[in-house]
């Protein structure tokens, strides 16, 4: 079955929904570097329907982000349906994605996110309510189950498809695992084999070669990358090269990497109302951009103290002025640590 929104590519690459990371500036950057589809971070259905200011602010996106999905979470089918209607009418994304994967305590204790996976009847009610609330395609992102005893990604995925999901993304870990252990790609292959709708593979793609391996091993219709995009949005272009069977573009050298980080920082500054707040919030990205560079320990320390874009520019200029060895093409960054959601 084809993807329910126009893409123009055979194997679409998705920037995964990520709280505090897949915000408008980063989504735009990843689109420029080859991501075919982007998804907002998860947003509470209650927050949306009550028009909570912080939630509504996160629904803003630019025309260059399409195709974009808005991800919502909640265990109340009525609230989820209303949130879907409001998002569709006011913000007009290309699809509505439902979060059945978030493992965070605050969310699961009210049966949101992966909490829903304990009750597949509820999962289906939520999907049907969202589908009634919007004319847009409804997609789902799931984990493999609540815990090892309830681990059954194929059944969960089939129930999602049966309730009307048009695309399904699987992060093959259970809620109890959080981020421990390896993502079981063989579960992605099993879900691909069982479903008629397109299945997106997600989990543990740290390098372009990992994405290629996942695609070959699972036959997934699309690939969703989360932590592997931290500090290296160009990973999408590189994956595209590997999928196309052409030589892979090298990762940018240090000077170019800094230019990309600064362009990202400028977009973040324009997007946020408060420039100092934007700089502070941006520190984590700076840490990721310089990870693996020679002398990155010191560099990170300096960058983690910045309060303005001008300070970042100075730190980068001083680093580049220090010597030619810093302009070597850097290795791809290792998988970022400290996954939060
Ligand atoms: C910082 C962070 C925030 C996340 N927020 C969300 C979220 O809002 N919605 C969601 O469905 N998954 C969220 N996730 C999970 C990712 O989308 C993805 O499923 C997971 O990180 C595994 O993929 P990866 O190995 O490529 O990182 C988050 C992950 C991280 C690291």
Short mmCIF file of C-alpha atoms and ligand atoms in Angstrom, two decimals:
data_model
loop_
_atom_site.label_atom_id
_atom_site.label_comp_id
_atom_site.label_asym_id
_atom_site.label_seq_id
_atom_site.Cartn_x
_atom_site.Cartn_y
_atom_site.Cartn_z
CA UNK A 1 0.00 0.00 0.00
CA UNK A 2 1.48 3.43 -0.89
CA UNK A 3 2.14 6.18 1.63
CA UNK A 4 -1.01 8.25 2.20
CA UNK A 5 0.69 11.58 1.41
CA UNK A 6 2.78 12.60 -1.60
CA UNK A 7 6.48 11.95 -1.14
CA UNK A 8 8.12 11.38 -4.52
CA UNK A 9 10.63 8.93 -3.03
CA UNK A 10 10.63 5.18 -2.72
CA UNK A 11 11.97 4.82 0.80
CA UNK A 12 11.15 7.98 2.75
CA UNK A 13 13.44 9.04 5.56
CA UNK A 14 11.71 10.45 8.63
CA UNK A 15 13.06 12.71 11.32
CA UNK A 16 11.56 11.06 14.42
CA UNK A 17 9.37 12.93 16.87
CA UNK A 18 11.60 14.04 19.73
CA UNK A 19 10.61 16.20 22.69
CA UNK A 20 12.91 19.22 22.93
CA UNK A 21 14.74 18.29 19.71
CA UNK A 22 12.45 17.88 16.69
CA UNK A 23 11.37 21.51 16.93
CA UNK A 24 10.72 23.72 13.93
CA UNK A 25 14.34 24.93 13.35
CA UNK A 26 15.80 21.41 13.52
CA UNK A 27 13.00 20.01 11.39
CA UNK A 28 13.69 22.64 8.71
CA UNK A 29 17.39 21.87 8.81
CA UNK A 30 16.81 18.13 8.48
CA UNK A 31 14.43 18.72 5.56
CA UNK A 32 17.28 20.64 3.86
CA UNK A 33 19.62 17.72 4.49
CA UNK A 34 17.41 15.06 2.98
CA UNK A 35 14.75 14.15 5.55
CA UNK A 36 11.62 13.47 3.49
CA UNK A 37 9.15 13.75 6.35
CA UNK A 38 9.31 15.37 9.77
CA UNK A 39 7.19 14.96 12.88
CA UNK A 40 6.65 17.35 15.80
CA UNK A 41 7.45 16.29 19.30
CA UNK A 42 4.58 14.67 21.20
CA UNK A 43 1.92 17.12 22.31
CA UNK A 44 -0.75 16.45 24.88
CA UNK A 45 -4.30 16.24 23.56
CA UNK A 46 -5.48 17.97 26.73
CA UNK A 47 -3.01 20.80 26.21
CA UNK A 48 -4.15 21.21 22.62
CA UNK A 49 -7.84 21.24 23.34
CA UNK A 50 -7.42 23.65 26.24
CA UNK A 51 -5.30 25.80 23.95
CA UNK A 52 -2.47 25.78 26.46
CA UNK A 53 -0.02 28.47 25.34
CA UNK A 54 3.15 26.35 25.57
CA UNK A 55 1.53 23.50 23.65
CA UNK A 56 0.07 25.73 20.97
CA UNK A 57 3.47 27.40 20.48
CA UNK A 58 4.94 24.00 19.60
CA UNK A 59 2.37 23.52 16.85
CA UNK A 60 3.85 26.30 14.70
CA UNK A 61 5.70 25.19 11.58
CA UNK A 62 6.94 26.72 8.33
CA UNK A 63 5.86 25.92 4.76
CA UNK A 64 9.29 24.37 4.04
CA UNK A 65 8.64 21.66 6.65
CA UNK A 66 5.94 19.85 4.65
CA UNK A 67 5.29 16.96 4.68
CA UNK A 68 4.93 17.20 8.43
CA UNK A 69 2.99 15.21 10.99
CA UNK A 70 1.79 16.50 14.33
CA UNK A 71 2.18 13.89 17.05
CA UNK A 72 -0.42 13.81 19.82
CA UNK A 73 -0.77 11.67 22.93
CA UNK A 74 -3.47 10.90 25.46
CA UNK A 75 -5.69 8.06 26.58
CA UNK A 76 -9.02 9.86 26.39
CA UNK A 77 -10.50 9.13 22.97
CA UNK A 78 -12.77 12.21 23.13
CA UNK A 79 -9.88 14.55 23.91
CA UNK A 80 -7.74 12.89 21.24
CA UNK A 81 -10.48 13.32 18.63
CA UNK A 82 -10.99 16.97 19.55
CA UNK A 83 -7.25 17.65 19.51
CA UNK A 84 -6.99 16.07 16.05
CA UNK A 85 -9.85 18.26 14.79
CA UNK A 86 -8.30 21.44 16.16
CA UNK A 87 -4.83 20.66 14.82
CA UNK A 88 -6.27 19.83 11.40
CA UNK A 89 -8.42 22.95 11.16
CA UNK A 90 -5.95 25.46 12.54
CA UNK A 91 -2.48 24.16 11.64
CA UNK A 92 -3.08 21.96 8.60
CA UNK A 93 -0.26 19.45 8.80
CA UNK A 94 -0.08 16.50 6.39
CA UNK A 95 -0.95 13.81 8.92
CA UNK A 96 -1.70 13.21 12.58
CA UNK A 97 0.57 10.78 14.38
CA UNK A 98 -0.45 9.08 17.62
CA UNK A 99 2.18 8.40 20.24
CA UNK A 100 1.93 4.89 21.71
CA UNK A 101 5.59 4.77 22.64
CA UNK A 102 6.47 7.37 25.24
CA UNK A 103 7.79 5.55 28.35
CA UNK A 104 7.89 8.56 30.70
CA UNK A 105 6.19 7.92 34.08
CA UNK A 106 4.12 11.11 34.09
CA UNK A 107 2.62 10.12 30.72
CA UNK A 108 2.10 6.38 31.18
CA UNK A 109 0.50 6.68 34.60
CA UNK A 110 -2.52 8.19 32.84
CA UNK A 111 -2.29 5.52 30.13
CA UNK A 112 -0.77 7.94 27.61
CA UNK A 113 2.08 6.97 25.27
CA UNK A 114 3.20 3.38 25.80
CA UNK A 115 0.79 3.19 28.76
CA UNK A 116 -1.99 2.53 26.22
CA UNK A 117 -0.22 -0.64 25.08
CA UNK A 118 -1.58 -2.42 28.17
CA UNK A 119 -5.07 -2.15 26.68
CA UNK A 120 -5.28 -2.74 22.93
CA UNK A 121 -9.02 -2.03 23.00
CA UNK A 122 -8.17 1.47 24.18
CA UNK A 123 -5.47 1.79 21.50
CA UNK A 124 -8.12 1.10 18.88
CA UNK A 125 -10.67 3.46 20.42
CA UNK A 126 -8.09 6.23 20.41
CA UNK A 127 -7.15 5.63 16.77
CA UNK A 128 -10.80 5.56 15.68
CA UNK A 129 -11.59 8.74 17.61
CA UNK A 130 -8.64 10.55 16.03
CA UNK A 131 -9.64 9.31 12.57
CA UNK A 132 -13.18 10.64 13.13
CA UNK A 133 -11.74 14.01 14.15
CA UNK A 134 -9.68 14.59 11.01
CA UNK A 135 -9.76 14.06 7.26
CA UNK A 136 -5.95 13.69 7.34
CA UNK A 137 -4.20 10.30 7.39
CA UNK A 138 -3.69 8.98 10.92
CA UNK A 139 -0.42 7.22 11.67
CA UNK A 140 0.87 5.49 14.81
CA UNK A 141 4.20 5.12 16.53
CA UNK A 142 4.45 2.14 18.84
CA UNK A 143 6.89 0.25 21.01
CA UNK A 144 6.96 -3.58 21.02
CA UNK A 145 4.80 -3.79 24.12
CA UNK A 146 4.48 -2.69 27.70
CA UNK A 147 6.92 -5.26 29.13
CA UNK A 148 8.51 -8.60 28.18
CA UNK A 149 5.37 -10.58 29.13
CA UNK A 150 3.21 -8.36 26.95
CA UNK A 151 5.78 -8.08 24.14
CA UNK A 152 3.84 -8.65 20.91
CA UNK A 153 4.57 -6.03 18.26
CA UNK A 154 2.76 -7.91 15.47
CA UNK A 155 -0.54 -8.08 17.36
CA UNK A 156 -0.28 -4.44 18.45
CA UNK A 157 0.54 -3.34 14.90
CA UNK A 158 -2.32 -5.38 13.40
CA UNK A 159 -4.75 -3.82 15.88
CA UNK A 160 -3.51 -0.36 14.86
CA UNK A 161 -3.95 -1.18 11.18
CA UNK A 162 -7.40 -2.61 11.83
CA UNK A 163 -8.46 0.59 13.63
CA UNK A 164 -7.43 2.74 10.67
CA UNK A 165 -3.71 3.58 11.01
CA UNK A 166 -2.31 4.39 7.57
CA UNK A 167 1.41 4.12 8.45
CA UNK A 168 2.99 2.44 11.45
CA UNK A 169 6.38 3.21 12.99
CA UNK A 170 7.90 0.62 15.32
CA UNK A 171 10.59 1.27 17.92
CA UNK A 172 11.24 -2.34 18.87
CA UNK A 173 11.82 -2.03 22.59
CA UNK A 174 9.28 -2.40 25.38
CA UNK A 175 8.30 0.39 27.73
CA UNK A 176 10.09 -1.36 30.60
CA UNK A 177 13.29 -1.43 28.57
CA UNK A 178 13.20 2.33 28.11
CA UNK A 179 16.42 2.58 26.04
CA UNK A 180 18.29 -0.44 27.40
CA UNK A 181 19.39 -3.35 25.23
CA UNK A 182 19.39 -3.34 21.47
CA UNK A 183 16.39 -2.48 19.33
CA UNK A 184 15.17 -5.81 17.90
CA UNK A 185 15.11 -5.18 14.19
CA UNK A 186 13.76 -8.68 13.57
CA UNK A 187 10.51 -7.43 15.12
CA UNK A 188 10.37 -4.72 12.46
CA UNK A 189 10.74 -7.43 9.80
CA UNK A 190 7.91 -9.43 11.39
CA UNK A 191 5.60 -6.41 11.45
CA UNK A 192 6.49 -5.56 7.83
CA UNK A 193 5.53 -9.12 6.86
CA UNK A 194 2.23 -9.00 8.76
CA UNK A 195 0.88 -5.58 7.74
CA UNK A 196 -0.52 -4.18 4.51
CA UNK A 197 0.22 -0.54 5.40
CA UNK A 198 3.73 0.98 5.16
CA UNK A 199 5.91 0.23 8.19
CA UNK A 200 8.70 2.54 9.33
CA UNK A 201 11.72 1.03 11.03
CA UNK A 202 13.14 2.92 14.00
CA UNK A 203 15.79 2.29 16.61
CA UNK A 204 19.56 2.36 16.99
CA UNK A 205 20.46 3.96 13.66
CA UNK A 206 23.73 5.66 14.56
CA UNK A 207 25.32 5.80 11.12
CA UNK A 208 24.14 5.83 7.50
CA UNK A 209 25.37 2.22 7.22
CA UNK A 210 23.03 1.25 10.09
CA UNK A 211 20.06 2.68 8.18
CA UNK A 212 21.03 0.74 5.09
CA UNK A 213 21.36 -2.46 7.14
CA UNK A 214 17.98 -1.96 8.77
CA UNK A 215 16.35 -1.45 5.39
CA UNK A 216 17.97 -4.59 3.97
CA UNK A 217 17.26 -6.73 7.01
CA UNK A 218 13.65 -5.69 7.58
CA UNK A 219 12.24 -4.57 4.22
CA UNK A 220 10.78 -1.50 5.98
CA UNK A 221 8.95 0.95 3.71
CA UNK A 222 10.60 3.96 5.37
CA UNK A 223 13.28 4.71 7.93
CA UNK A 224 12.84 6.88 11.02
CA UNK A 225 15.93 8.37 12.65
CA UNK A 226 16.01 9.98 16.09
CA UNK A 227 19.29 10.17 18.07
CA UNK A 228 21.41 9.48 14.99
CA UNK A 229 20.48 12.95 13.71
CA UNK A 230 21.88 14.76 16.78
CA UNK A 231 24.60 17.10 15.59
CA UNK A 232 24.62 15.48 12.16
CA UNK A 233 21.47 16.40 10.20
CA UNK A 234 23.38 15.48 7.02
CA UNK A 235 22.90 11.81 7.95
CA UNK A 236 19.71 11.86 5.86
CA UNK A 237 21.56 12.80 2.64
CA UNK A 238 24.14 10.15 3.39
CA UNK A 239 21.48 7.46 3.90
CA UNK A 240 19.90 8.54 0.61
CA UNK A 241 23.22 7.95 -1.16
CA UNK A 242 23.55 4.46 0.31
CA UNK A 243 19.97 3.55 -0.59
CA UNK A 244 20.57 4.81 -4.13
CA UNK A 245 23.76 2.75 -4.38
CA UNK A 246 25.94 5.78 -5.12
CA UNK A 247 29.12 6.82 -3.26
CA UNK A 248 28.17 8.40 0.07
CA UNK A 249 28.75 12.10 0.55
CA UNK A 250 31.40 12.61 3.26
CA UNK A 251 30.41 14.26 6.53
CA UNK A 252 31.18 17.99 6.39
CA UNK A 253 34.57 19.22 7.61
CA UNK A 254 34.83 21.22 10.81
CA UNK A 255 34.39 24.69 9.30
CA UNK A 256 31.33 23.58 7.38
CA UNK A 257 29.97 21.80 10.42
CA UNK A 258 30.27 25.03 12.41
CA UNK A 259 28.54 26.95 9.62
CA UNK A 260 25.65 24.47 9.74
CA UNK A 261 25.46 24.73 13.54
CA UNK A 262 25.35 28.52 13.29
CA UNK A 263 22.68 28.48 10.64
CA UNK A 264 20.65 26.17 12.90
CA UNK A 265 21.27 28.49 15.87
CA UNK A 266 20.10 31.51 13.84
CA UNK A 267 16.88 29.73 12.94
CA UNK A 268 16.36 28.84 16.60
CA UNK A 269 16.95 32.46 17.62
CA UNK A 270 14.42 33.70 15.05
CA UNK A 271 11.89 31.08 16.14
CA UNK A 272 12.06 31.76 19.89
CA UNK A 273 10.75 34.98 21.41
CA UNK A 274 13.60 35.24 23.92
CA UNK A 275 17.15 35.21 22.39
CA UNK A 276 18.91 34.37 25.68
CA UNK A 277 16.48 31.54 26.37
CA UNK A 278 17.00 30.33 22.80
CA UNK A 279 20.80 30.28 23.27
CA UNK A 280 20.53 28.35 26.53
CA UNK A 281 18.09 25.88 25.04
CA UNK A 282 20.43 25.51 22.05
CA UNK A 283 23.46 24.46 24.16
CA UNK A 284 22.61 20.78 23.84
CA UNK A 285 22.73 20.99 20.03
CA UNK A 286 26.12 22.73 20.23
CA UNK A 287 27.46 19.89 22.37
CA UNK A 288 26.27 17.40 19.77
CA UNK A 289 27.74 19.34 16.84
CA UNK A 290 31.23 19.30 18.33
CA UNK A 291 31.19 15.76 19.70
CA UNK A 292 34.18 13.79 18.42
CA UNK A 293 36.21 16.84 17.29
CA UNK A 294 39.78 17.19 18.53
CA UNK A 295 39.68 19.04 21.85
CA UNK A 296 35.91 18.68 22.03
CA UNK A 297 35.92 18.43 25.84
CA UNK A 298 37.08 22.03 26.26
CA UNK A 299 34.98 23.20 23.39
CA UNK A 300 31.84 21.69 24.91
CA UNK A 301 32.58 23.27 28.26
CA UNK A 302 32.77 26.70 26.63
CA UNK A 303 29.68 26.12 24.52
CA UNK A 304 27.66 24.92 27.50
CA UNK A 305 28.09 28.35 29.07
CA UNK A 306 26.94 30.53 26.15
CA UNK A 307 24.10 33.01 26.46
CA UNK A 308 24.15 34.41 22.95
CA UNK A 309 24.79 33.54 19.36
CA UNK A 310 27.67 36.05 19.23
CA UNK A 311 29.51 34.01 21.90
CA UNK A 312 29.09 30.86 19.82
CA UNK A 313 30.50 32.62 16.77
CA UNK A 314 33.55 33.74 18.79
CA UNK A 315 34.20 30.28 20.20
CA UNK A 316 33.97 28.68 16.75
CA UNK A 317 36.28 31.35 15.19
CA UNK A 318 38.88 30.88 17.91
CA UNK A 319 38.77 27.11 17.47
CA UNK A 320 39.21 27.35 13.71
CA UNK A 321 42.04 29.87 14.11
CA UNK A 322 43.94 27.41 16.29
CA UNK A 323 45.17 25.21 13.47
CA UNK A 324 44.67 23.23 10.32
CA UNK A 325 44.30 19.87 12.08
CA UNK A 326 40.92 21.10 13.24
CA UNK A 327 39.77 21.28 9.64
CA UNK A 328 40.13 17.57 9.04
CA UNK A 329 36.95 15.87 7.98
CA UNK A 330 35.53 14.61 11.24
CA UNK A 331 34.35 11.12 11.94
CA UNK A 332 30.63 10.57 12.14
CA UNK A 333 29.44 11.30 15.62
CA UNK A 334 28.70 8.41 17.94
CA UNK A 335 25.13 7.88 19.09
CA UNK A 336 24.20 10.67 21.47
CA UNK A 337 23.65 9.67 25.04
CA UNK A 338 20.97 10.57 27.51
CA UNK A 339 17.77 9.80 25.67
CA UNK A 340 14.99 11.47 27.56
CA UNK A 341 11.63 10.29 26.29
C1 LIG B 1 15.29 13.35 23.40
C2 LIG B 1 14.27 12.39 22.88
C3 LIG B 1 12.94 12.78 22.84
C4 LIG B 1 11.98 11.90 22.33
N1 LIG B 1 10.67 12.32 22.23
C5 LIG B 1 9.77 11.53 21.60
C6 LIG B 1 8.46 12.02 21.31
O1 LIG B 1 8.10 13.17 21.63
N2 LIG B 1 7.60 11.18 20.66
C7 LIG B 1 7.96 9.90 20.29
O2 LIG B 1 7.15 9.18 19.70
N3 LIG B 1 9.20 9.44 20.56
C8 LIG B 1 10.10 10.22 21.17
N4 LIG B 1 11.37 9.77 21.34
C9 LIG B 1 11.74 8.42 20.84
C10 LIG B 1 12.34 8.49 19.44
O3 LIG B 1 11.41 9.02 18.50
C11 LIG B 1 12.81 7.10 18.95
O4 LIG B 1 11.73 6.23 18.91
C12 LIG B 1 13.89 6.48 19.85
O5 LIG B 1 14.84 7.45 20.26
C13 LIG B 1 14.61 5.33 19.14
O6 LIG B 1 15.19 5.79 17.94
P1 LIG B 1 16.78 6.12 17.80
O7 LIG B 1 17.52 4.90 18.24
O8 LIG B 1 16.97 6.47 16.36
O9 LIG B 1 17.09 7.23 18.74
C14 LIG B 1 12.34 10.61 21.88
C15 LIG B 1 13.68 10.24 21.93
C16 LIG B 1 14.65 11.10 22.42
C17 LIG B 1 16.08 10.68 22.42
#
